[in-house]
């Protein structure tokens, strides 16, 4: 049995449990132990895996990947490691939760064709701008960027364009920064469509840094200097960057990295770059809709990281960027509902109405004993008003049932013998460890995948302070699941 080292004790005392909760948790622990035994020989701690590799951290200094800090991304180095270890040198990869496109760009640079599905316009825009810079940007376009960097035309521009505002982004910038953004948006309208796209992308890359906000998983956190009401301890995000300096530095990075990339692969003729890199195709929408439209047996690899079941709300944390891209308040709410259920606000989706063929994944989730024990516990906690948010049981249920359908579709679209790699975290609610790795691997096996390996990151993740205070500290596994479609 693998042992994930526990995080150090914090000395926080935790509350004793009532007997009903204890008996629910005992059942969960028994089911968890049974499932762990089922996968015992396949759970393996991998020394090569570290937090840097499975997060955005390793992209921070990497050419092109460093432009937009997509906090929930994994690293290009991880994608390369997984593909090269597996001997995947060509073919076609799919990422149904493409985010900023790390899997797609890393695979494409290795000569592998890549298809991604992404729901949020911000991810799609990042991929679009990167693809444009890589394949279609001409030397005239680069000259225009260089002129913007040197001359800073926004500084003398009038304000004719206004920045879109959402309720949750109102007042996000110091007044002089807002004015500069609006001058910038006005000045870019004089440029060609390609240059406009890249200039807008550069702006997207710096919005958080010039604002009063910080992305904080579940929501946008506001600095006290914004004038927004604060909790007991006022929040200070540190330096808020000056607009002119931040945008000029970003344009420098983009110009520098794009030339470096072209020099690295020995090309300046952009057309030829398609010869060495794989084709890249992005589908905007929910993978619950898009996957079912893809043909069976098409892909050589699925490599992905879905949202974790951790209440992170991408529609809130990326609200500044979505507002700039013209997403309205109603559209934002609709996007939140279309996301894989991972926030307490997600209503349940009628999966069998989306696709009547999803009876099999729904039944696989119905028959997953650990999942059912967790759901019963969470419902009971909700009934007895012991849970800190009543949306948690619905979110956890939605997450696993929707993921079962995604797994079912991934199996269908993969070629026989092809692997699937999935990065995901376990979570914990109301004292119950939710072993997403075991639950999803069991569902995958029931649906027809082979599960040769669940690779565990050496250092388990800690718990939220609320979970620790009430239930003590337990290490949570962060894993890469390795599944295969049988031959
Ligand atoms: C963990 S992030 C993936 C990050 C990606 N691996 C990268 O390196 O940038 C999960 C992504 O899934 C997207 N997402 C959530 N629900 C979705 C859905 N129903 N269909 C497609 N994408 C979805 C989120 O917007 C987010 O970008």
PDB file of N, CA, C and O in Angstrom, residues 152-194:
ATOM      1  N   UNK A 152       4.337  53.775 -27.705  1.00  0.00           N
ATOM      2  CA  UNK A 152       3.225  53.770 -26.749  1.00  0.00           C
ATOM      3  C   UNK A 152       2.069  54.664 -27.221  1.00  0.00           C
ATOM      4  O   UNK A 152       1.681  55.626 -26.543  1.00  0.00           O
ATOM      5  N   UNK A 153       1.479  54.326 -28.378  1.00  0.00           N
ATOM      6  CA  UNK A 153       0.479  55.236 -28.984  1.00  0.00           C
ATOM      7  C   UNK A 153      -0.752  55.490 -28.125  1.00  0.00           C
ATOM      8  O   UNK A 153      -1.429  56.511 -28.301  1.00  0.00           O
ATOM      9  N   UNK A 154      -1.058  54.608 -27.195  1.00  0.00           N
ATOM     10  CA  UNK A 154      -2.249  54.823 -26.351  1.00  0.00           C
ATOM     11  C   UNK A 154      -2.149  56.084 -25.503  1.00  0.00           C
ATOM     12  O   UNK A 154      -3.149  56.684 -25.131  1.00  0.00           O
ATOM     13  N   UNK A 155      -0.901  56.511 -25.244  1.00  0.00           N
ATOM     14  CA  UNK A 155      -0.732  57.635 -24.312  1.00  0.00           C
ATOM     15  C   UNK A 155      -1.330  58.924 -24.842  1.00  0.00           C
ATOM     16  O   UNK A 155      -1.754  59.782 -24.081  1.00  0.00           O
ATOM     17  N   UNK A 156      -1.352  59.045 -26.185  1.00  0.00           N
ATOM     18  CA  UNK A 156      -1.923  60.274 -26.762  1.00  0.00           C
ATOM     19  C   UNK A 156      -3.276  60.029 -27.416  1.00  0.00           C
ATOM     20  O   UNK A 156      -3.777  60.872 -28.164  1.00  0.00           O
ATOM     21  N   UNK A 157      -3.821  58.869 -27.143  1.00  0.00           N
ATOM     22  CA  UNK A 157      -5.088  58.540 -27.807  1.00  0.00           C
ATOM     23  C   UNK A 157      -6.271  59.117 -27.019  1.00  0.00           C
ATOM     24  O   UNK A 157      -6.228  59.196 -25.789  1.00  0.00           O
ATOM     25  N   UNK A 158      -7.352  59.499 -27.732  1.00  0.00           N
ATOM     26  CA  UNK A 158      -8.572  59.881 -26.999  1.00  0.00           C
ATOM     27  C   UNK A 158      -9.222  58.613 -26.427  1.00  0.00           C
ATOM     28  O   UNK A 158      -8.807  57.509 -26.753  1.00  0.00           O
ATOM     29  N   UNK A 159     -10.245  58.785 -25.579  1.00  0.00           N
ATOM     30  CA  UNK A 159     -11.004  57.633 -25.083  1.00  0.00           C
ATOM     31  C   UNK A 159     -12.313  57.554 -25.842  1.00  0.00           C
ATOM     32  O   UNK A 159     -13.200  58.389 -25.648  1.00  0.00           O
ATOM     33  N   UNK A 160     -12.394  56.584 -26.762  1.00  0.00           N
ATOM     34  CA  UNK A 160     -13.674  56.378 -27.462  1.00  0.00           C
ATOM     35  C   UNK A 160     -14.280  55.023 -27.126  1.00  0.00           C
ATOM     36  O   UNK A 160     -15.448  54.786 -27.316  1.00  0.00           O
ATOM     37  N   UNK A 161     -13.418  54.089 -26.652  1.00  0.00           N
ATOM     38  CA  UNK A 161     -13.920  52.752 -26.295  1.00  0.00           C
ATOM     39  C   UNK A 161     -13.960  52.639 -24.781  1.00  0.00           C
ATOM     40  O   UNK A 161     -13.039  53.086 -24.100  1.00  0.00           O
ATOM     41  N   UNK A 162     -15.013  52.025 -24.276  1.00  0.00           N
ATOM     42  CA  UNK A 162     -15.066  51.831 -22.822  1.00  0.00           C
ATOM     43  C   UNK A 162     -14.900  50.346 -22.509  1.00  0.00           C
ATOM     44  O   UNK A 162     -15.224  49.480 -23.311  1.00  0.00           O
ATOM     45  N   UNK A 163     -14.382  50.097 -21.315  1.00  0.00           N
ATOM     46  CA  UNK A 163     -14.135  48.725 -20.880  1.00  0.00           C
ATOM     47  C   UNK A 163     -15.437  48.137 -20.331  1.00  0.00           C
ATOM     48  O   UNK A 163     -16.113  48.779 -19.524  1.00  0.00           O
ATOM     49  N   UNK A 164     -15.775  46.919 -20.774  1.00  0.00           N
ATOM     50  CA  UNK A 164     -16.964  46.233 -20.241  1.00  0.00           C
ATOM     51  C   UNK A 164     -16.819  46.020 -18.732  1.00  0.00           C
ATOM     52  O   UNK A 164     -15.721  45.755 -18.250  1.00  0.00           O
ATOM     53  N   UNK A 165     -17.933  46.194 -18.031  1.00  0.00           N
ATOM     54  CA  UNK A 165     -17.888  46.035 -16.569  1.00  0.00           C
ATOM     55  C   UNK A 165     -18.957  45.028 -16.144  1.00  0.00           C
ATOM     56  O   UNK A 165     -20.078  45.059 -16.649  1.00  0.00           O
ATOM     57  N   UNK A 166     -18.592  44.150 -15.221  1.00  0.00           N
ATOM     58  CA  UNK A 166     -19.564  43.242 -14.596  1.00  0.00           C
ATOM     59  C   UNK A 166     -19.733  43.702 -13.155  1.00  0.00           C
ATOM     60  O   UNK A 166     -18.854  44.385 -12.618  1.00  0.00           O
ATOM     61  N   UNK A 167     -20.829  43.266 -12.526  1.00  0.00           N
ATOM     62  CA  UNK A 167     -21.042  43.659 -11.130  1.00  0.00           C
ATOM     63  C   UNK A 167     -19.810  43.315 -10.287  1.00  0.00           C
ATOM     64  O   UNK A 167     -19.378  44.105  -9.445  1.00  0.00           O
ATOM     65  N   UNK A 168     -19.240  42.131 -10.571  1.00  0.00           N
ATOM     66  CA  UNK A 168     -18.115  41.695  -9.735  1.00  0.00           C
ATOM     67  C   UNK A 168     -16.765  42.274 -10.192  1.00  0.00           C
ATOM     68  O   UNK A 168     -15.739  41.939  -9.605  1.00  0.00           O
ATOM     69  N   UNK A 169     -16.770  43.142 -11.210  1.00  0.00           N
ATOM     70  CA  UNK A 169     -15.493  43.757 -11.600  1.00  0.00           C
ATOM     71  C   UNK A 169     -15.537  45.287 -11.469  1.00  0.00           C
ATOM     72  O   UNK A 169     -14.550  45.966 -11.775  1.00  0.00           O
ATOM     73  N   UNK A 170     -16.684  45.797 -11.030  1.00  0.00           N
ATOM     74  CA  UNK A 170     -16.848  47.246 -10.957  1.00  0.00           C
ATOM     75  C   UNK A 170     -15.854  47.854  -9.958  1.00  0.00           C
ATOM     76  O   UNK A 170     -15.810  47.433  -8.805  1.00  0.00           O
ATOM     77  N   UNK A 171     -15.064  48.806 -10.422  1.00  0.00           N
ATOM     78  CA  UNK A 171     -14.096  49.471  -9.538  1.00  0.00           C
ATOM     79  C   UNK A 171     -12.808  48.686  -9.366  1.00  0.00           C
ATOM     80  O   UNK A 171     -12.077  48.878  -8.393  1.00  0.00           O
ATOM     81  N   UNK A 172     -12.503  47.797 -10.324  1.00  0.00           N
ATOM     82  CA  UNK A 172     -11.340  46.904 -10.162  1.00  0.00           C
ATOM     83  C   UNK A 172     -10.003  47.599 -10.416  1.00  0.00           C
ATOM     84  O   UNK A 172      -8.953  47.054 -10.063  1.00  0.00           O
ATOM     85  N   UNK A 173     -10.029  48.804 -11.036  1.00  0.00           N
ATOM     86  CA  UNK A 173      -8.756  49.443 -11.397  1.00  0.00           C
ATOM     87  C   UNK A 173      -8.663  50.841 -10.791  1.00  0.00           C
ATOM     88  O   UNK A 173      -9.680  51.546 -10.680  1.00  0.00           O
ATOM     89  N   UNK A 174      -7.454  51.278 -10.464  1.00  0.00           N
ATOM     90  CA  UNK A 174      -7.285  52.688 -10.100  1.00  0.00           C
ATOM     91  C   UNK A 174      -7.764  53.548 -11.281  1.00  0.00           C
ATOM     92  O   UNK A 174      -7.588  53.142 -12.443  1.00  0.00           O
ATOM     93  N   UNK A 175      -8.367  54.735 -11.017  1.00  0.00           N
ATOM     94  CA  UNK A 175      -8.971  55.530 -12.101  1.00  0.00           C
ATOM     95  C   UNK A 175      -8.009  55.818 -13.250  1.00  0.00           C
ATOM     96  O   UNK A 175      -8.389  55.742 -14.429  1.00  0.00           O
ATOM     97  N   UNK A 176      -6.725  56.129 -12.946  1.00  0.00           N
ATOM     98  CA  UNK A 176      -5.798  56.454 -14.042  1.00  0.00           C
ATOM     99  C   UNK A 176      -5.501  55.207 -14.883  1.00  0.00           C
ATOM    100  O   UNK A 176      -5.289  55.292 -16.096  1.00  0.00           O
ATOM    101  N   UNK A 177      -5.552  54.023 -14.262  1.00  0.00           N
ATOM    102  CA  UNK A 177      -5.320  52.778 -15.010  1.00  0.00           C
ATOM    103  C   UNK A 177      -6.506  52.502 -15.919  1.00  0.00           C
ATOM    104  O   UNK A 177      -6.336  52.129 -17.087  1.00  0.00           O
ATOM    105  N   UNK A 178      -7.720  52.701 -15.393  1.00  0.00           N
ATOM    106  CA  UNK A 178      -8.911  52.486 -16.218  1.00  0.00           C
ATOM    107  C   UNK A 178      -8.856  53.400 -17.444  1.00  0.00           C
ATOM    108  O   UNK A 178      -9.135  52.979 -18.569  1.00  0.00           O
ATOM    109  N   UNK A 179      -8.435  54.638 -17.227  1.00  0.00           N
ATOM    110  CA  UNK A 179      -8.362  55.571 -18.361  1.00  0.00           C
ATOM    111  C   UNK A 179      -7.328  55.091 -19.388  1.00  0.00           C
ATOM    112  O   UNK A 179      -7.572  55.105 -20.589  1.00  0.00           O
ATOM    113  N   UNK A 180      -6.184  54.620 -18.904  1.00  0.00           N
ATOM    114  CA  UNK A 180      -5.155  54.110 -19.831  1.00  0.00           C
ATOM    115  C   UNK A 180      -5.671  52.908 -20.605  1.00  0.00           C
ATOM    116  O   UNK A 180      -5.419  52.776 -21.812  1.00  0.00           O
ATOM    117  N   UNK A 181      -6.395  52.014 -19.922  1.00  0.00           N
ATOM    118  CA  UNK A 181      -6.938  50.829 -20.608  1.00  0.00           C
ATOM    119  C   UNK A 181      -7.879  51.279 -21.725  1.00  0.00           C
ATOM    120  O   UNK A 181      -7.835  50.770 -22.854  1.00  0.00           O
ATOM    121  N   UNK A 182      -8.696  52.268 -21.435  1.00  0.00           N
ATOM    122  CA  UNK A 182      -9.670  52.707 -22.442  1.00  0.00           C
ATOM    123  C   UNK A 182      -8.991  53.447 -23.597  1.00  0.00           C
ATOM    124  O   UNK A 182      -9.391  53.318 -24.753  1.00  0.00           O
ATOM    125  N   UNK A 183      -7.926  54.183 -23.304  1.00  0.00           N
ATOM    126  CA  UNK A 183      -7.136  54.807 -24.386  1.00  0.00           C
ATOM    127  C   UNK A 183      -6.523  53.707 -25.258  1.00  0.00           C
ATOM    128  O   UNK A 183      -6.499  53.791 -26.479  1.00  0.00           O
ATOM    129  N   UNK A 184      -5.999  52.688 -24.599  1.00  0.00           N
ATOM    130  CA  UNK A 184      -5.342  51.569 -25.292  1.00  0.00           C
ATOM    131  C   UNK A 184      -6.362  50.875 -26.199  1.00  0.00           C
ATOM    132  O   UNK A 184      -6.092  50.615 -27.374  1.00  0.00           O
ATOM    133  N   UNK A 185      -7.567  50.612 -25.650  1.00  0.00           N
ATOM    134  CA  UNK A 185      -8.596  49.924 -26.440  1.00  0.00           C
ATOM    135  C   UNK A 185      -9.014  50.772 -27.640  1.00  0.00           C
ATOM    136  O   UNK A 185      -9.329  50.256 -28.709  1.00  0.00           O
ATOM    137  N   UNK A 186      -9.003  52.085 -27.467  1.00  0.00           N
ATOM    138  CA  UNK A 186      -9.342  52.977 -28.576  1.00  0.00           C
ATOM    139  C   UNK A 186      -8.236  52.948 -29.631  1.00  0.00           C
ATOM    140  O   UNK A 186      -8.509  52.793 -30.826  1.00  0.00           O
ATOM    141  N   UNK A 187      -6.987  53.045 -29.167  1.00  0.00           N
ATOM    142  CA  UNK A 187      -5.865  53.139 -30.117  1.00  0.00           C
ATOM    143  C   UNK A 187      -5.707  51.863 -30.943  1.00  0.00           C
ATOM    144  O   UNK A 187      -5.316  51.929 -32.113  1.00  0.00           O
ATOM    145  N   UNK A 188      -6.037  50.696 -30.362  1.00  0.00           N
ATOM    146  CA  UNK A 188      -5.812  49.465 -31.143  1.00  0.00           C
ATOM    147  C   UNK A 188      -6.770  49.342 -32.333  1.00  0.00           C
ATOM    148  O   UNK A 188      -6.480  48.602 -33.269  1.00  0.00           O
ATOM    149  N   UNK A 189      -7.871  50.104 -32.311  1.00  0.00           N
ATOM    150  CA  UNK A 189      -8.823  49.973 -33.420  1.00  0.00           C
ATOM    151  C   UNK A 189      -8.224  50.460 -34.747  1.00  0.00           C
ATOM    152  O   UNK A 189      -8.751  50.171 -35.808  1.00  0.00           O
ATOM    153  N   UNK A 190      -7.101  51.191 -34.686  1.00  0.00           N
ATOM    154  CA  UNK A 190      -6.452  51.643 -35.933  1.00  0.00           C
ATOM    155  C   UNK A 190      -5.586  50.558 -36.559  1.00  0.00           C
ATOM    156  O   UNK A 190      -5.035  50.754 -37.649  1.00  0.00           O
ATOM    157  N   UNK A 191      -5.393  49.433 -35.874  1.00  0.00           N
ATOM    158  CA  UNK A 191      -4.468  48.404 -36.367  1.00  0.00           C
ATOM    159  C   UNK A 191      -5.206  47.328 -37.174  1.00  0.00           C
ATOM    160  O   UNK A 191      -6.433  47.240 -37.137  1.00  0.00           O
ATOM    161  N   UNK A 192      -4.415  46.466 -37.828  1.00  0.00           N
ATOM    162  CA  UNK A 192      -5.007  45.353 -38.597  1.00  0.00           C
ATOM    163  C   UNK A 192      -5.617  44.344 -37.622  1.00  0.00           C
ATOM    164  O   UNK A 192      -5.231  44.308 -36.445  1.00  0.00           O
ATOM    165  N   UNK A 193      -6.562  43.497 -38.078  1.00  0.00           N
ATOM    166  CA  UNK A 193      -7.214  42.547 -37.159  1.00  0.00           C
ATOM    167  C   UNK A 193      -6.209  41.664 -36.399  1.00  0.00           C
ATOM    168  O   UNK A 193      -6.368  41.448 -35.197  1.00  0.00           O
ATOM    169  N   UNK A 194      -5.156  41.168 -37.067  1.00  0.00           N
ATOM    170  CA  UNK A 194      -4.182  40.316 -36.371  1.00  0.00           C
ATOM    171  C   UNK A 194      -3.455  41.064 -35.256  1.00  0.00           C
ATOM    172  O   UNK A 194      -3.275  40.551 -34.150  1.00  0.00           O
TER     173      UNK A 194
END
